[in-house]
Amino acid sequence: MYYSNKFILMDELARLHALGSYQIIDTLQQKEYDEITELASIICGTPISLISLLDAKRAWFKSKVGITDPESPREHAFCHHTIQTPHMVTVIEDASKDDRFKEKSFVTGEQGLRFYAGSPLVTSDGLALGSLCVIDHEPRTLTKEQALSLLSKKVVELFELRKSSMESVRLFRSSNQRLFTLSEQSPDFITTLDTDLQITYANKDYNTSSRNELIGKQVWECVEQSFVDEFKAEAIKMLLTREQADMELKLTDGKWVMCRLVPLKNETGSIYNILMICTDITSNKKAEENRLKHIKSLEEMIFMVSHEVRKPVSNIMGLADLLTQNEVSDEDKAKCVSYMYEAAQELDSFTQKLTLYIEESRINTSADAVSFIKPALSALQLDTP
């Protein structure tokens, strides 16, 4: 392991332990870090800018502008001098005149580096993990020291956010191990969210995104636009009341879900994470739509049948009224009775044929009653309205 006595004096082991806790060494490039190095290069007017992290043997570049190498040996790094003074910006105006660097190959060789300014990346425990630095091939002075220092603090904030997110997953997995195991096997879409509603865990892929790609996204990106405001309102209410919230909503993949938001609390009662469980109710919604459609079609069918039955019933009632009149002759009364019998036969025939047709057609409750009754009436040689 490379480091001299002065690194031991800095409590190098504690520093390396702190660096390892962020699990950031050898991770992929990320836009939010690249934006900081680009901004540092623009503000300070240098062709090179780096976010450099020092492990035991190397300076590894989380983000870089102006160079292609992913790392350099630690003994060749400006940065390992920067971390020795974690509370100030290290400035080397001309490395060719600095005894620590003037014989180094990156100064004397093709690179010809001269100017360096590095603001240490310091944790809340005062441990310097590396630096945000700007480098030039020409000697110069630093006029934007405060800006460089502020940007380095933003880098550390990103580190802390990453660590917090990992800690949330760790807490979820350790304190809710049984729940975690069940969630991995559940058909439901289950995620955990931080208090900013960013996804910190997902039990499965969603739509075109893998479960890993979901990490860090705002959860409402999975919610259909027309339901986003309602979702946010319920989430805010849940955070304020610390009570679970339930709602029906539609996701961007077209599924209807019953969404439950459950606040996960630590031993002090503070919410450290949110469990979101989305149960697919698409089939239930479709069944309800079919039920309402069927009820409507039944109403229309009843109207149609009523229309057809009304004719013989009206005939019978009219003839019955004639029979009550004294001036009607016996011969006419006999005719009325005959007509009433014919009307009753017509009605009886209709009901029998309708019953038979229904039985033969084996109509089911999900069928459209109107689409059935029209051909039924046609088969019975009755007019439909």
Short mmCIF file of C-alpha atoms in Angstrom, two decimals:
data_model
loop_
_atom_site.label_atom_id
_atom_site.label_comp_id
_atom_site.label_asym_id
_atom_site.label_seq_id
_atom_site.Cartn_x
_atom_site.Cartn_y
_atom_site.Cartn_z
CA MET A 1 0.00 0.00 0.00
CA TYR A 2 1.36 3.41 -1.00
CA TYR A 3 1.52 6.22 1.49
CA SER A 4 4.26 7.78 3.58
CA ASN A 5 4.26 8.70 7.26
CA LYS A 6 2.51 11.98 6.60
CA PHE A 7 -0.50 10.09 5.25
CA ILE A 8 -0.58 8.05 8.45
CA LEU A 9 -0.61 11.32 10.39
CA MET A 10 -3.71 12.28 8.42
CA ASP A 11 -5.42 9.12 9.63
CA GLU A 12 -5.25 7.64 6.19
CA LEU A 13 -7.05 4.47 7.18
CA ALA A 14 -10.09 6.45 8.34
CA ARG A 15 -10.00 8.45 5.11
CA LEU A 16 -9.88 5.32 2.96
CA HIS A 17 -12.70 3.80 4.98
CA ALA A 18 -14.80 6.92 4.43
CA LEU A 19 -14.07 6.85 0.69
CA GLY A 20 -15.10 3.21 0.49
CA SER A 21 -18.40 3.94 2.26
CA TYR A 22 -19.59 5.95 -0.75
CA GLN A 23 -18.95 3.01 -3.15
CA ILE A 24 -18.17 5.44 -5.94
CA ILE A 25 -14.71 4.35 -7.13
CA ASP A 26 -14.88 2.79 -10.63
CA THR A 27 -18.51 3.79 -11.20
CA LEU A 28 -19.68 5.06 -14.59
CA GLN A 29 -19.71 8.68 -15.68
CA GLN A 30 -22.75 10.64 -14.49
CA LYS A 31 -24.20 13.79 -15.96
CA GLU A 32 -24.50 15.66 -12.66
CA TYR A 33 -20.75 15.28 -11.98
CA ASP A 34 -19.76 16.10 -15.54
CA GLU A 35 -21.76 19.33 -15.38
CA ILE A 36 -19.73 20.42 -12.33
CA THR A 37 -16.36 19.78 -13.97
CA GLU A 38 -17.46 21.58 -17.13
CA LEU A 39 -18.65 24.53 -15.07
CA ALA A 40 -15.37 24.63 -13.11
CA SER A 41 -13.39 24.65 -16.35
CA ILE A 42 -15.53 27.48 -17.77
CA ILE A 43 -15.43 29.62 -14.61
CA CYS A 44 -11.69 29.25 -14.08
CA GLY A 45 -10.85 29.41 -17.78
CA THR A 46 -8.75 26.22 -17.81
CA PRO A 47 -8.63 23.46 -20.43
CA ILE A 48 -8.60 20.69 -17.80
CA SER A 49 -10.89 20.01 -14.87
CA LEU A 50 -11.20 16.86 -12.75
CA ILE A 51 -13.08 15.31 -9.89
CA SER A 52 -10.23 13.24 -8.51
CA LEU A 53 -10.60 10.64 -5.75
CA LEU A 54 -7.60 9.08 -4.01
CA ASP A 55 -7.58 5.47 -2.94
CA ALA A 56 -4.48 3.72 -1.61
CA LYS A 57 -2.62 3.56 -4.93
CA ARG A 58 -4.17 5.89 -7.48
CA ALA A 59 -6.02 9.08 -8.24
CA TRP A 60 -9.21 7.98 -9.99
CA PHE A 61 -11.22 10.52 -11.99
CA LYS A 62 -14.96 10.41 -11.42
CA SER A 63 -15.36 13.15 -14.03
CA LYS A 64 -12.89 14.78 -16.36
CA VAL A 65 -12.63 17.57 -18.91
CA GLY A 66 -9.63 17.94 -21.19
CA ILE A 67 -7.98 14.54 -20.61
CA THR A 68 -8.78 10.95 -21.54
CA ASP A 69 -6.89 8.98 -18.88
CA PRO A 70 -9.27 7.50 -16.27
CA GLU A 71 -6.69 7.64 -13.49
CA SER A 72 -3.07 8.30 -12.59
CA PRO A 73 -0.64 6.80 -10.04
CA ARG A 74 -1.16 8.44 -6.67
CA GLU A 75 2.48 9.54 -6.39
CA HIS A 76 2.08 11.55 -9.62
CA ALA A 77 -1.09 13.31 -8.51
CA PHE A 78 -1.33 16.94 -7.45
CA CYS A 79 -4.38 15.83 -5.53
CA HIS A 80 -2.55 13.82 -2.90
CA HIS A 81 -0.94 17.05 -1.70
CA THR A 82 -4.31 18.82 -1.73
CA ILE A 83 -5.90 16.40 0.73
CA GLN A 84 -3.23 17.22 3.32
CA THR A 85 -4.80 20.65 3.75
CA PRO A 86 -8.50 19.79 3.75
CA HIS A 87 -9.73 23.24 4.77
CA MET A 88 -8.19 25.31 2.01
CA VAL A 89 -7.80 25.46 -1.75
CA THR A 90 -4.36 24.36 -2.91
CA VAL A 91 -2.92 26.59 -5.65
CA ILE A 92 0.26 25.88 -7.63
CA GLU A 93 0.80 28.76 -10.03
CA ASP A 94 3.81 27.22 -11.82
CA ALA A 95 4.65 23.57 -11.15
CA SER A 96 7.98 23.93 -12.97
CA LYS A 97 9.14 26.18 -10.13
CA ASP A 98 7.74 24.06 -7.31
CA ASP A 99 10.28 21.65 -5.78
CA ARG A 100 7.57 19.04 -5.22
CA PHE A 101 6.69 18.81 -8.90
CA LYS A 102 9.36 20.33 -11.13
CA GLU A 103 11.00 16.95 -11.79
CA LYS A 104 7.73 15.08 -12.41
CA SER A 105 7.14 13.71 -15.90
CA PHE A 106 3.75 15.42 -16.21
CA VAL A 107 5.60 18.72 -15.80
CA THR A 108 8.78 18.04 -17.78
CA GLY A 109 7.23 15.78 -20.39
CA GLU A 110 4.75 16.15 -23.24
CA GLN A 111 1.86 17.12 -20.97
CA GLY A 112 3.76 20.14 -19.72
CA LEU A 113 1.37 20.91 -16.87
CA ARG A 114 2.01 24.16 -15.02
CA PHE A 115 -0.99 25.53 -13.17
CA TYR A 116 -3.06 23.60 -10.63
CA ALA A 117 -5.80 24.62 -8.21
CA GLY A 118 -7.63 22.02 -6.18
CA SER A 119 -10.46 22.38 -3.69
CA PRO A 120 -10.60 19.35 -1.40
CA LEU A 121 -13.72 17.19 -1.24
CA VAL A 122 -14.23 17.10 2.51
CA THR A 123 -16.79 14.99 4.36
CA SER A 124 -18.73 16.18 7.40
CA ASP A 125 -16.11 14.34 9.49
CA GLY A 126 -13.36 16.50 8.01
CA LEU A 127 -11.86 13.76 5.85
CA ALA A 128 -10.66 14.75 2.37
CA LEU A 129 -11.60 12.15 -0.24
CA GLY A 130 -9.99 13.92 -3.19
CA SER A 131 -10.42 17.22 -4.95
CA LEU A 132 -12.23 19.20 -7.59
CA CYS A 133 -9.35 20.69 -9.51
CA VAL A 134 -8.58 22.84 -12.55
CA ILE A 135 -5.31 22.52 -14.51
CA ASP A 136 -3.59 24.52 -17.24
CA HIS A 137 -0.51 24.18 -19.42
CA GLU A 138 0.44 27.79 -18.70
CA PRO A 139 1.44 29.40 -15.40
CA ARG A 140 -1.33 31.60 -13.96
CA THR A 141 -3.12 32.73 -10.81
CA LEU A 142 -6.50 31.67 -9.44
CA THR A 143 -9.13 34.42 -9.31
CA LYS A 144 -12.20 32.24 -8.75
CA GLU A 145 -11.18 30.44 -5.55
CA GLN A 146 -14.56 30.90 -3.87
CA ALA A 147 -16.44 29.52 -6.88
CA LEU A 148 -14.18 26.46 -7.00
CA SER A 149 -14.75 25.89 -3.29
CA LEU A 150 -18.52 26.12 -3.67
CA LEU A 151 -18.50 23.67 -6.57
CA SER A 152 -16.44 21.18 -4.53
CA LYS A 153 -19.11 21.32 -1.82
CA LYS A 154 -21.72 20.47 -4.46
CA VAL A 155 -19.68 17.38 -5.36
CA VAL A 156 -19.68 16.28 -1.72
CA GLU A 157 -23.45 16.87 -1.56
CA LEU A 158 -23.85 14.47 -4.48
CA PHE A 159 -21.69 11.94 -2.64
CA GLU A 160 -23.85 12.30 0.46
CA LEU A 161 -27.04 11.93 -1.59
CA ARG A 162 -25.67 8.74 -3.09
CA LYS A 163 -24.71 7.44 0.33
CA SER A 164 -28.12 8.35 1.76
CA SER A 165 -29.84 6.52 -1.09
CA MET A 166 -27.72 3.42 -0.51
CA GLU A 167 -28.40 3.66 3.22
CA SER A 168 -32.14 3.79 2.56
CA VAL A 169 -31.89 0.57 0.59
CA ARG A 170 -29.76 -0.97 3.33
CA LEU A 171 -32.26 0.00 6.03
CA PHE A 172 -35.10 -1.31 3.93
CA ARG A 173 -33.36 -4.61 3.35
CA SER A 174 -32.15 -5.10 6.92
CA SER A 175 -35.15 -3.90 8.92
CA ASN A 176 -37.70 -5.23 6.45
CA GLN A 177 -35.90 -8.34 5.21
CA ARG A 178 -39.04 -10.45 5.14
CA LEU A 179 -40.91 -7.72 3.29
CA PHE A 180 -37.99 -7.38 0.86
CA THR A 181 -38.01 -11.12 0.15
CA LEU A 182 -41.74 -11.07 -0.46
CA SER A 183 -41.49 -8.01 -2.69
CA GLU A 184 -38.95 -9.71 -4.94
CA GLN A 185 -41.50 -12.49 -5.57
CA SER A 186 -44.61 -10.31 -5.64
CA PRO A 187 -46.59 -9.76 -8.84
CA ASP A 188 -47.20 -6.20 -7.63
CA PHE A 189 -44.98 -3.30 -8.69
CA ILE A 190 -43.18 -2.38 -5.44
CA THR A 191 -40.76 0.49 -4.95
CA THR A 192 -39.21 2.47 -2.13
CA LEU A 193 -38.97 6.24 -2.38
CA ASP A 194 -37.00 8.86 -0.52
CA THR A 195 -38.86 11.83 0.93
CA ASP A 196 -38.34 13.72 -2.34
CA LEU A 197 -40.28 10.90 -4.07
CA GLN A 198 -37.22 9.62 -5.92
CA ILE A 199 -37.10 5.86 -6.48
CA THR A 200 -34.46 4.11 -4.34
CA TYR A 201 -35.52 0.51 -5.03
CA ALA A 202 -37.75 -1.34 -7.49
CA ASN A 203 -38.68 -5.02 -7.37
CA LYS A 204 -38.98 -5.37 -11.15
CA ASP A 205 -38.49 -3.66 -14.49
CA TYR A 206 -41.13 -1.15 -15.51
CA ASN A 207 -42.24 -0.54 -19.08
CA THR A 208 -38.99 0.04 -21.06
CA SER A 209 -36.83 0.81 -17.98
CA SER A 210 -34.86 -1.81 -16.10
CA ARG A 211 -35.17 -1.81 -12.32
CA ASN A 212 -31.67 -0.30 -12.05
CA GLU A 213 -32.55 2.49 -14.49
CA LEU A 214 -35.51 3.41 -12.29
CA ILE A 215 -33.23 4.28 -9.36
CA GLY A 216 -33.03 8.05 -8.91
CA LYS A 217 -36.07 8.81 -11.09
CA GLN A 218 -39.04 10.77 -9.76
CA VAL A 219 -41.76 8.21 -9.17
CA TRP A 220 -44.43 10.31 -10.88
CA GLU A 221 -42.60 9.70 -14.17
CA CYS A 222 -44.34 6.28 -14.00
CA VAL A 223 -47.78 7.88 -13.49
CA GLU A 224 -50.03 8.94 -16.38
CA GLN A 225 -49.99 12.73 -16.68
CA SER A 226 -53.67 13.24 -15.82
CA PHE A 227 -53.11 11.56 -12.43
CA VAL A 228 -49.81 13.23 -11.45
CA ASP A 229 -51.33 16.14 -9.48
CA GLU A 230 -53.58 13.79 -7.51
CA PHE A 231 -50.63 11.50 -6.77
CA LYS A 232 -48.45 14.38 -5.54
CA ALA A 233 -51.26 15.71 -3.33
CA GLU A 234 -51.78 12.30 -1.72
CA ALA A 235 -48.03 11.84 -1.24
CA ILE A 236 -47.70 15.23 0.47
CA LYS A 237 -50.68 14.42 2.69
CA MET A 238 -49.07 11.11 3.62
CA LEU A 239 -45.79 12.85 4.56
CA LEU A 240 -47.61 15.43 6.69
CA THR A 241 -49.94 13.01 8.48
CA ARG A 242 -47.45 10.09 8.54
CA GLU A 243 -50.36 7.85 7.67
CA GLN A 244 -50.61 5.56 4.65
CA ALA A 245 -52.46 6.78 1.57
CA ASP A 246 -54.46 4.75 -0.95
CA MET A 247 -55.59 5.82 -4.40
CA GLU A 248 -56.59 4.42 -7.77
CA LEU A 249 -54.51 5.71 -10.65
CA LYS A 250 -53.29 4.85 -14.12
CA LEU A 251 -49.65 4.23 -14.95
CA THR A 252 -47.88 5.25 -18.14
CA ASP A 253 -47.89 1.62 -19.33
CA GLY A 254 -51.70 1.79 -19.45
CA LYS A 255 -52.38 -0.30 -16.36
CA TRP A 256 -54.85 0.69 -13.66
CA VAL A 257 -53.45 0.15 -10.17
CA MET A 258 -54.48 0.48 -6.57
CA CYS A 259 -51.52 2.47 -5.22
CA ARG A 260 -50.65 2.37 -1.52
CA LEU A 261 -48.05 4.70 -0.01
CA VAL A 262 -46.73 3.55 3.37
CA PRO A 263 -44.34 5.76 5.41
CA LEU A 264 -41.36 3.81 6.77
CA LYS A 265 -40.27 5.28 10.09
CA ASN A 266 -37.10 4.96 12.13
CA GLU A 267 -36.93 4.53 15.90
CA THR A 268 -37.56 8.26 16.46
CA GLY A 269 -40.68 8.24 14.30
CA SER A 270 -39.11 10.17 11.43
CA ILE A 271 -39.89 9.03 7.90
CA TYR A 272 -36.72 7.77 6.24
CA ASN A 273 -38.35 6.12 3.24
CA ILE A 274 -41.70 5.44 1.59
CA LEU A 275 -42.95 2.05 0.48
CA MET A 276 -45.13 2.19 -2.65
CA ILE A 277 -47.17 -0.87 -3.63
CA CYS A 278 -49.05 -0.83 -6.93
CA THR A 279 -51.55 -3.68 -7.39
CA ASP A 280 -52.83 -4.24 -10.91
CA ILE A 281 -56.63 -3.72 -10.99
CA THR A 282 -56.93 -3.37 -14.77
CA SER A 283 -59.11 -6.48 -15.09
CA ASN A 284 -61.36 -5.24 -12.27
CA LYS A 285 -61.77 -1.87 -13.98
CA LYS A 286 -62.62 -3.57 -17.26
CA ALA A 287 -65.08 -5.86 -15.49
CA GLU A 288 -66.76 -2.83 -13.90
CA GLU A 289 -66.94 -1.11 -17.27
CA ASN A 290 -68.50 -4.26 -18.77
CA ARG A 291 -70.96 -4.48 -15.86
CA LEU A 292 -72.13 -0.91 -16.36
CA LYS A 293 -72.33 -1.47 -20.10
CA HIS A 294 -74.40 -4.62 -19.53
CA ILE A 295 -76.77 -2.82 -17.18
CA LYS A 296 -77.31 -0.13 -19.77
CA SER A 297 -77.89 -2.66 -22.52
CA LEU A 298 -80.35 -4.55 -20.31
CA GLU A 299 -82.30 -1.34 -19.79
CA GLU A 300 -82.44 -0.86 -23.54
CA MET A 301 -83.48 -4.48 -24.02
CA ILE A 302 -86.30 -4.14 -21.48
CA PHE A 303 -87.52 -1.07 -23.32
CA MET A 304 -87.55 -2.98 -26.62
CA VAL A 305 -89.38 -5.99 -25.15
CA SER A 306 -91.85 -3.69 -23.39
CA HIS A 307 -92.58 -2.00 -26.71
CA GLU A 308 -93.36 -5.32 -28.38
CA VAL A 309 -95.50 -6.62 -25.50
CA ARG A 310 -97.46 -3.38 -25.18
CA LYS A 311 -99.40 -3.99 -28.47
CA PRO A 312 -101.21 -7.24 -27.52
CA VAL A 313 -101.68 -6.03 -23.94
CA SER A 314 -103.25 -2.78 -25.19
CA ASN A 315 -105.57 -4.81 -27.48
CA ILE A 316 -106.70 -6.99 -24.59
CA MET A 317 -107.32 -3.98 -22.34
CA GLY A 318 -109.31 -2.19 -25.07
CA LEU A 319 -111.45 -5.24 -25.75
CA ALA A 320 -112.01 -5.79 -22.03
CA ASP A 321 -113.29 -2.23 -21.76
CA LEU A 322 -115.79 -2.88 -24.58
CA LEU A 323 -117.14 -5.90 -22.76
CA THR A 324 -118.12 -3.69 -19.81
CA GLN A 325 -120.42 -1.58 -21.98
CA ASN A 326 -124.13 -2.58 -21.94
CA GLU A 327 -124.87 -1.47 -25.51
CA VAL A 328 -122.46 -4.07 -26.95
CA SER A 329 -124.36 -6.99 -28.46
CA ASP A 330 -123.73 -10.58 -27.50
CA GLU A 331 -122.38 -11.23 -30.99
CA ASP A 332 -119.83 -8.38 -30.62
CA LYS A 333 -118.93 -9.56 -27.14
CA ALA A 334 -118.17 -12.99 -28.57
CA LYS A 335 -115.96 -11.39 -31.20
CA CYS A 336 -114.20 -9.38 -28.45
CA VAL A 337 -113.50 -12.54 -26.51
CA SER A 338 -112.13 -14.17 -29.67
CA TYR A 339 -109.90 -11.17 -30.37
CA MET A 340 -108.73 -11.16 -26.74
CA TYR A 341 -107.86 -14.83 -27.02
CA GLU A 342 -105.88 -14.18 -30.23
CA ALA A 343 -104.02 -11.30 -28.53
CA ALA A 344 -103.27 -13.51 -25.52
CA GLN A 345 -102.03 -16.25 -27.83
CA GLU A 346 -99.81 -13.73 -29.62
CA LEU A 347 -98.38 -12.61 -26.28
CA ASP A 348 -97.91 -16.15 -25.05
CA SER A 349 -96.24 -17.16 -28.32
CA PHE A 350 -93.86 -14.19 -28.10
CA THR A 351 -92.80 -14.97 -24.52
CA GLN A 352 -92.32 -18.66 -25.28
CA LYS A 353 -90.25 -18.00 -28.39
CA LEU A 354 -88.21 -15.34 -26.57
CA THR A 355 -87.48 -17.76 -23.72
CA LEU A 356 -86.53 -20.51 -26.15
CA TYR A 357 -84.28 -18.17 -28.14
CA ILE A 358 -82.50 -17.04 -24.96
CA GLU A 359 -81.92 -20.62 -23.86
CA GLU A 360 -80.63 -21.68 -27.27
CA SER A 361 -78.36 -18.64 -27.51
CA ARG A 362 -77.00 -19.27 -24.00
CA ILE A 363 -76.55 -15.59 -23.41
CA ASN A 364 -73.99 -14.74 -20.71
CA THR A 365 -73.88 -11.76 -18.37
CA SER A 366 -70.98 -10.10 -20.14
CA ALA A 367 -72.71 -10.03 -23.52
CA ASP A 368 -74.23 -6.91 -24.97
CA ALA A 369 -78.00 -7.37 -24.44
CA VAL A 370 -78.93 -4.96 -27.20
CA SER A 371 -76.81 -6.79 -29.74
CA PHE A 372 -78.69 -9.94 -28.70
CA ILE A 373 -82.27 -8.69 -28.54
CA LYS A 374 -82.36 -7.11 -32.02
CA PRO A 375 -81.61 -10.38 -33.86
CA ALA A 376 -83.90 -12.14 -31.37
CA LEU A 377 -86.84 -9.93 -32.27
CA SER A 378 -85.96 -10.29 -35.95
CA ALA A 379 -85.98 -14.07 -35.61
CA LEU A 380 -89.42 -13.84 -33.99
CA GLN A 381 -90.60 -11.71 -36.95
CA LEU A 382 -91.32 -8.73 -34.68
CA ASP A 383 -90.50 -5.14 -35.44
CA THR A 384 -87.82 -3.40 -33.37
CA PRO A 385 -88.14 0.28 -32.57
#
